[in-house]
Amino acid sequence: MKISDILERVNPAFSFEFFPPKDDDGFSKLFKTIDNLKTWNPAFVSVTYGAGGNTRSKTIDLVGRIKKEIGLESMAHLTCVGHNANEINSVLTSIENQNVDNVLALRGDPPQGESKFIKPESGFGYASELVEFTNKKFSFCIGVAGYPEKHPESTDRKQDLMHLKEKIRAGASFIITQLFFENKFYFDFVDDLRSIGINVPVIPGIMPILNLKQTKRFTKMCGATIPVDLMTRLESFQSDPEAINKIGIDHATKQCGDLLKNGAPGIHFYTLNQSRATLSVLECLKSDSSIIK
């Protein structure tokens, strides 16, 4: 089923993001994680695509197995990095052959060791081009990424919003945001999108903080910021992993509750292939009948 159709029927729509493990043991652990989260009837799950397409076959295999073996709607990430148009066509055909109906079209980050994105020969330089190509040749429901705090490579917010509008015009049906830790960024972002005529669902992406060093690395890559008061609390307990976990889960729970109470269509959890934090957040939300009925 297409995610655009699911979002019309399910509210709030919870979804989970995973990445392909490196080995068989990792896949076994991941399927246990997915099984734990399945009890929450997720609207869909998504699987990332490594830099340069280095997890290409694993991504395609995993989204297919999730749909066929676990019975959950799945979405494959796809990037422009390292592929020409013919290779992109081949990847999309493989995804289609898995009976997967959804694709998240991304430009992608530069491969490790490279400082900037380089357009592949006979390939695409922008996510909007990938969306347009996919939309013309296939019948996928296409999602795209949005940056509540502006893409780190954009010169200003207006330019960033215009790039996102191009992706919607090219055929994208919904937006999943990059992670953020202050909800004002999300609500301002949605208001700005509506003001320029973008009316598709905007699903907030949330990642509970479980490791401060790791989170700092992620935020540097995607241009997100951690509020000063939250950072102060985290740094004061950085030698206590359990305290960091509790602070991160508590903050994510408050974020999700506020987002859902104020109109967000759902939550997309960046799980990092673990279920504990996401389950903790969902259990806390469940205790508030005004959020989950």
JSON list of N, CA, C and O in Angstrom, two decimals, residues 88-118:
[
{"chain": "A", "resi": 88, "resn": "ILE", "atom": "N", "xyz": [20.11, 3.69, -11.65]},
{"chain": "A", "resi": 88, "resn": "ILE", "atom": "CA", "xyz": [18.95, 4.07, -10.83]},
{"chain": "A", "resi": 88, "resn": "ILE", "atom": "C", "xyz": [17.72, 3.31, -11.30]},
{"chain": "A", "resi": 88, "resn": "ILE", "atom": "O", "xyz": [16.93, 2.79, -10.50]},
{"chain": "A", "resi": 89, "resn": "ASN", "atom": "N", "xyz": [17.55, 3.22, -12.60]},
{"chain": "A", "resi": 89, "resn": "ASN", "atom": "CA", "xyz": [16.41, 2.50, -13.17]},
{"chain": "A", "resi": 89, "resn": "ASN", "atom": "C", "xyz": [16.44, 1.03, -12.74]},
{"chain": "A", "resi": 89, "resn": "ASN", "atom": "O", "xyz": [15.41, 0.45, -12.41]},
{"chain": "A", "resi": 90, "resn": "SER", "atom": "N", "xyz": [17.63, 0.45, -12.74]},
{"chain": "A", "resi": 90, "resn": "SER", "atom": "CA", "xyz": [17.78, -0.95, -12.34]},
{"chain": "A", "resi": 90, "resn": "SER", "atom": "C", "xyz": [17.43, -1.14, -10.87]},
{"chain": "A", "resi": 90, "resn": "SER", "atom": "O", "xyz": [16.76, -2.13, -10.50]},
{"chain": "A", "resi": 91, "resn": "VAL", "atom": "N", "xyz": [17.87, -0.21, -10.02]},
{"chain": "A", "resi": 91, "resn": "VAL", "atom": "CA", "xyz": [17.55, -0.30, -8.59]},
{"chain": "A", "resi": 91, "resn": "VAL", "atom": "C", "xyz": [16.05, -0.20, -8.37]},
{"chain": "A", "resi": 91, "resn": "VAL", "atom": "O", "xyz": [15.45, -0.99, -7.63]},
{"chain": "A", "resi": 92, "resn": "LEU", "atom": "N", "xyz": [15.41, 0.75, -9.03]},
{"chain": "A", "resi": 92, "resn": "LEU", "atom": "CA", "xyz": [13.97, 0.94, -8.89]},
{"chain": "A", "resi": 92, "resn": "LEU", "atom": "C", "xyz": [13.20, -0.28, -9.38]},
{"chain": "A", "resi": 92, "resn": "LEU", "atom": "O", "xyz": [12.19, -0.68, -8.78]},
{"chain": "A", "resi": 93, "resn": "THR", "atom": "N", "xyz": [13.68, -0.89, -10.46]},
{"chain": "A", "resi": 93, "resn": "THR", "atom": "CA", "xyz": [13.04, -2.11, -10.96]},
{"chain": "A", "resi": 93, "resn": "THR", "atom": "C", "xyz": [13.14, -3.23, -9.94]},
{"chain": "A", "resi": 93, "resn": "THR", "atom": "O", "xyz": [12.18, -3.98, -9.72]},
{"chain": "A", "resi": 94, "resn": "SER", "atom": "N", "xyz": [14.31, -3.34, -9.30]},
{"chain": "A", "resi": 94, "resn": "SER", "atom": "CA", "xyz": [14.51, -4.37, -8.28]},
{"chain": "A", "resi": 94, "resn": "SER", "atom": "C", "xyz": [13.58, -4.15, -7.09]},
{"chain": "A", "resi": 94, "resn": "SER", "atom": "O", "xyz": [13.03, -5.11, -6.53]},
{"chain": "A", "resi": 95, "resn": "ILE", "atom": "N", "xyz": [13.42, -2.90, -6.69]},
{"chain": "A", "resi": 95, "resn": "ILE", "atom": "CA", "xyz": [12.51, -2.57, -5.58]},
{"chain": "A", "resi": 95, "resn": "ILE", "atom": "C", "xyz": [11.07, -2.93, -5.98]},
{"chain": "A", "resi": 95, "resn": "ILE", "atom": "O", "xyz": [10.32, -3.52, -5.19]},
{"chain": "A", "resi": 96, "resn": "GLU", "atom": "N", "xyz": [10.71, -2.57, -7.20]},
{"chain": "A", "resi": 96, "resn": "GLU", "atom": "CA", "xyz": [9.37, -2.88, -7.70]},
{"chain": "A", "resi": 96, "resn": "GLU", "atom": "C", "xyz": [9.12, -4.38, -7.71]},
{"chain": "A", "resi": 96, "resn": "GLU", "atom": "O", "xyz": [8.02, -4.84, -7.37]},
{"chain": "A", "resi": 97, "resn": "ASN", "atom": "N", "xyz": [10.14, -5.14, -8.06]},
{"chain": "A", "resi": 97, "resn": "ASN", "atom": "CA", "xyz": [10.01, -6.60, -8.12]},
{"chain": "A", "resi": 97, "resn": "ASN", "atom": "C", "xyz": [9.82, -7.22, -6.74]},
{"chain": "A", "resi": 97, "resn": "ASN", "atom": "O", "xyz": [9.38, -8.37, -6.63]},
{"chain": "A", "resi": 98, "resn": "GLN", "atom": "N", "xyz": [10.14, -6.46, -5.69]},
{"chain": "A", "resi": 98, "resn": "GLN", "atom": "CA", "xyz": [9.90, -6.92, -4.32]},
{"chain": "A", "resi": 98, "resn": "GLN", "atom": "C", "xyz": [8.49, -6.58, -3.86]},
{"chain": "A", "resi": 98, "resn": "GLN", "atom": "O", "xyz": [8.14, -6.81, -2.70]},
{"chain": "A", "resi": 99, "resn": "ASN", "atom": "N", "xyz": [7.68, -6.01, -4.77]},
{"chain": "A", "resi": 99, "resn": "ASN", "atom": "CA", "xyz": [6.31, -5.59, -4.45]},
{"chain": "A", "resi": 99, "resn": "ASN", "atom": "C", "xyz": [6.26, -4.49, -3.39]},
{"chain": "A", "resi": 99, "resn": "ASN", "atom": "O", "xyz": [5.30, -4.38, -2.63]},
{"chain": "A", "resi": 100, "resn": "VAL", "atom": "N", "xyz": [7.32, -3.70, -3.34]},
{"chain": "A", "resi": 100, "resn": "VAL", "atom": "CA", "xyz": [7.38, -2.54, -2.45]},
{"chain": "A", "resi": 100, "resn": "VAL", "atom": "C", "xyz": [6.82, -1.34, -3.19]},
{"chain": "A", "resi": 100, "resn": "VAL", "atom": "O", "xyz": [7.18, -1.10, -4.35]},
{"chain": "A", "resi": 101, "resn": "ASP", "atom": "N", "xyz": [5.95, -0.58, -2.54]},
{"chain": "A", "resi": 101, "resn": "ASP", "atom": "CA", "xyz": [5.23, 0.50, -3.21]},
{"chain": "A", "resi": 101, "resn": "ASP", "atom": "C", "xyz": [5.80, 1.89, -2.93]},
{"chain": "A", "resi": 101, "resn": "ASP", "atom": "O", "xyz": [5.29, 2.88, -3.49]},
{"chain": "A", "resi": 102, "resn": "ASN", "atom": "N", "xyz": [6.82, 1.98, -2.07]},
{"chain": "A", "resi": 102, "resn": "ASN", "atom": "CA", "xyz": [7.25, 3.30, -1.59]},
{"chain": "A", "resi": 102, "resn": "ASN", "atom": "C", "xyz": [8.76, 3.48, -1.66]},
{"chain": "A", "resi": 102, "resn": "ASN", "atom": "O", "xyz": [9.52, 2.56, -1.34]},
{"chain": "A", "resi": 103, "resn": "VAL", "atom": "N", "xyz": [9.15, 4.70, -2.03]},
{"chain": "A", "resi": 103, "resn": "VAL", "atom": "CA", "xyz": [10.57, 5.05, -2.14]},
{"chain": "A", "resi": 103, "resn": "VAL", "atom": "C", "xyz": [10.79, 6.42, -1.51]},
{"chain": "A", "resi": 103, "resn": "VAL", "atom": "O", "xyz": [9.98, 7.34, -1.72]},
{"chain": "A", "resi": 104, "resn": "LEU", "atom": "N", "xyz": [11.87, 6.56, -0.75]},
{"chain": "A", "resi": 104, "resn": "LEU", "atom": "CA", "xyz": [12.29, 7.86, -0.25]},
{"chain": "A", "resi": 104, "resn": "LEU", "atom": "C", "xyz": [13.44, 8.34, -1.12]},
{"chain": "A", "resi": 104, "resn": "LEU", "atom": "O", "xyz": [14.53, 7.74, -1.11]},
{"chain": "A", "resi": 105, "resn": "ALA", "atom": "N", "xyz": [13.20, 9.37, -1.91]},
{"chain": "A", "resi": 105, "resn": "ALA", "atom": "CA", "xyz": [14.18, 9.85, -2.90]},
{"chain": "A", "resi": 105, "resn": "ALA", "atom": "C", "xyz": [15.05, 10.95, -2.30]},
{"chain": "A", "resi": 105, "resn": "ALA", "atom": "O", "xyz": [14.55, 12.00, -1.90]},
{"chain": "A", "resi": 106, "resn": "LEU", "atom": "N", "xyz": [16.36, 10.69, -2.26]},
{"chain": "A", "resi": 106, "resn": "LEU", "atom": "CA", "xyz": [17.30, 11.61, -1.63]},
{"chain": "A", "resi": 106, "resn": "LEU", "atom": "C", "xyz": [18.48, 11.90, -2.56]},
{"chain": "A", "resi": 106, "resn": "LEU", "atom": "O", "xyz": [18.86, 11.05, -3.36]},
{"chain": "A", "resi": 107, "resn": "ARG", "atom": "N", "xyz": [19.04, 13.08, -2.43]},
{"chain": "A", "resi": 107, "resn": "ARG", "atom": "CA", "xyz": [20.29, 13.32, -3.15]},
{"chain": "A", "resi": 107, "resn": "ARG", "atom": "C", "xyz": [21.39, 12.46, -2.57]},
{"chain": "A", "resi": 107, "resn": "ARG", "atom": "O", "xyz": [22.16, 11.83, -3.29]},
{"chain": "A", "resi": 108, "resn": "GLY", "atom": "N", "xyz": [21.47, 12.44, -1.25]},
{"chain": "A", "resi": 108, "resn": "GLY", "atom": "CA", "xyz": [22.49, 11.64, -0.56]},
{"chain": "A", "resi": 108, "resn": "GLY", "atom": "C", "xyz": [23.67, 12.47, -0.14]},
{"chain": "A", "resi": 108, "resn": "GLY", "atom": "O", "xyz": [23.98, 13.52, -0.72]},
{"chain": "A", "resi": 109, "resn": "ASP", "atom": "N", "xyz": [24.35, 12.01, 0.90]},
{"chain": "A", "resi": 109, "resn": "ASP", "atom": "CA", "xyz": [25.55, 12.69, 1.41]},
{"chain": "A", "resi": 109, "resn": "ASP", "atom": "C", "xyz": [26.76, 12.26, 0.61]},
{"chain": "A", "resi": 109, "resn": "ASP", "atom": "O", "xyz": [26.78, 11.16, 0.02]},
{"chain": "A", "resi": 110, "resn": "PRO", "atom": "N", "xyz": [27.80, 13.07, 0.58]},
{"chain": "A", "resi": 110, "resn": "PRO", "atom": "CA", "xyz": [29.04, 12.67, -0.10]},
{"chain": "A", "resi": 110, "resn": "PRO", "atom": "C", "xyz": [29.58, 11.39, 0.53]},
{"chain": "A", "resi": 110, "resn": "PRO", "atom": "O", "xyz": [29.44, 11.18, 1.74]},
{"chain": "A", "resi": 111, "resn": "PRO", "atom": "N", "xyz": [30.19, 10.51, -0.26]},
{"chain": "A", "resi": 111, "resn": "PRO", "atom": "CA", "xyz": [30.79, 9.31, 0.30]},
{"chain": "A", "resi": 111, "resn": "PRO", "atom": "C", "xyz": [31.85, 9.66, 1.34]},
{"chain": "A", "resi": 111, "resn": "PRO", "atom": "O", "xyz": [32.42, 10.75, 1.32]},
{"chain": "A", "resi": 112, "resn": "GLN", "atom": "N", "xyz": [32.10, 8.74, 2.26]},
{"chain": "A", "resi": 112, "resn": "GLN", "atom": "CA", "xyz": [33.09, 8.98, 3.31]},
{"chain": "A", "resi": 112, "resn": "GLN", "atom": "C", "xyz": [34.44, 9.33, 2.70]},
{"chain": "A", "resi": 112, "resn": "GLN", "atom": "O", "xyz": [34.90, 8.68, 1.77]},
{"chain": "A", "resi": 113, "resn": "GLY", "atom": "N", "xyz": [35.04, 10.39, 3.22]},
{"chain": "A", "resi": 113, "resn": "GLY", "atom": "CA", "xyz": [36.33, 10.84, 2.72]},
{"chain": "A", "resi": 113, "resn": "GLY", "atom": "C", "xyz": [36.23, 11.95, 1.69]},
{"chain": "A", "resi": 113, "resn": "GLY", "atom": "O", "xyz": [37.25, 12.54, 1.31]},
{"chain": "A", "resi": 114, "resn": "GLU", "atom": "N", "xyz": [35.01, 12.24, 1.22]},
{"chain": "A", "resi": 114, "resn": "GLU", "atom": "CA", "xyz": [34.80, 13.32, 0.26]},
{"chain": "A", "resi": 114, "resn": "GLU", "atom": "C", "xyz": [34.05, 14.46, 0.93]},
{"chain": "A", "resi": 114, "resn": "GLU", "atom": "O", "xyz": [33.13, 14.25, 1.72]},
{"chain": "A", "resi": 115, "resn": "SER", "atom": "N", "xyz": [34.44, 15.69, 0.61]},
{"chain": "A", "resi": 115, "resn": "SER", "atom": "CA", "xyz": [33.90, 16.86, 1.30]},
{"chain": "A", "resi": 115, "resn": "SER", "atom": "C", "xyz": [32.62, 17.40, 0.67]},
{"chain": "A", "resi": 115, "resn": "SER", "atom": "O", "xyz": [31.86, 18.12, 1.31]},
{"chain": "A", "resi": 116, "resn": "LYS", "atom": "N", "xyz": [32.37, 17.05, -0.59]},
{"chain": "A", "resi": 116, "resn": "LYS", "atom": "CA", "xyz": [31.17, 17.57, -1.23]},
{"chain": "A", "resi": 116, "resn": "LYS", "atom": "C", "xyz": [30.59, 16.55, -2.22]},
{"chain": "A", "resi": 116, "resn": "LYS", "atom": "O", "xyz": [31.29, 15.67, -2.71]},
{"chain": "A", "resi": 117, "resn": "PHE", "atom": "N", "xyz": [29.30, 16.72, -2.47]},
{"chain": "A", "resi": 117, "resn": "PHE", "atom": "CA", "xyz": [28.61, 15.85, -3.41]},
{"chain": "A", "resi": 117, "resn": "PHE", "atom": "C", "xyz": [29.05, 16.16, -4.83]},
{"chain": "A", "resi": 117, "resn": "PHE", "atom": "O", "xyz": [29.13, 17.32, -5.23]},
{"chain": "A", "resi": 118, "resn": "ILE", "atom": "N", "xyz": [29.32, 15.13, -5.60]},
{"chain": "A", "resi": 118, "resn": "ILE", "atom": "CA", "xyz": [29.68, 15.29, -7.01]},
{"chain": "A", "resi": 118, "resn": "ILE", "atom": "C", "xyz": [28.66, 14.53, -7.84]},
{"chain": "A", "resi": 118, "resn": "ILE", "atom": "O", "xyz": [28.42, 13.33, -7.63]}
]
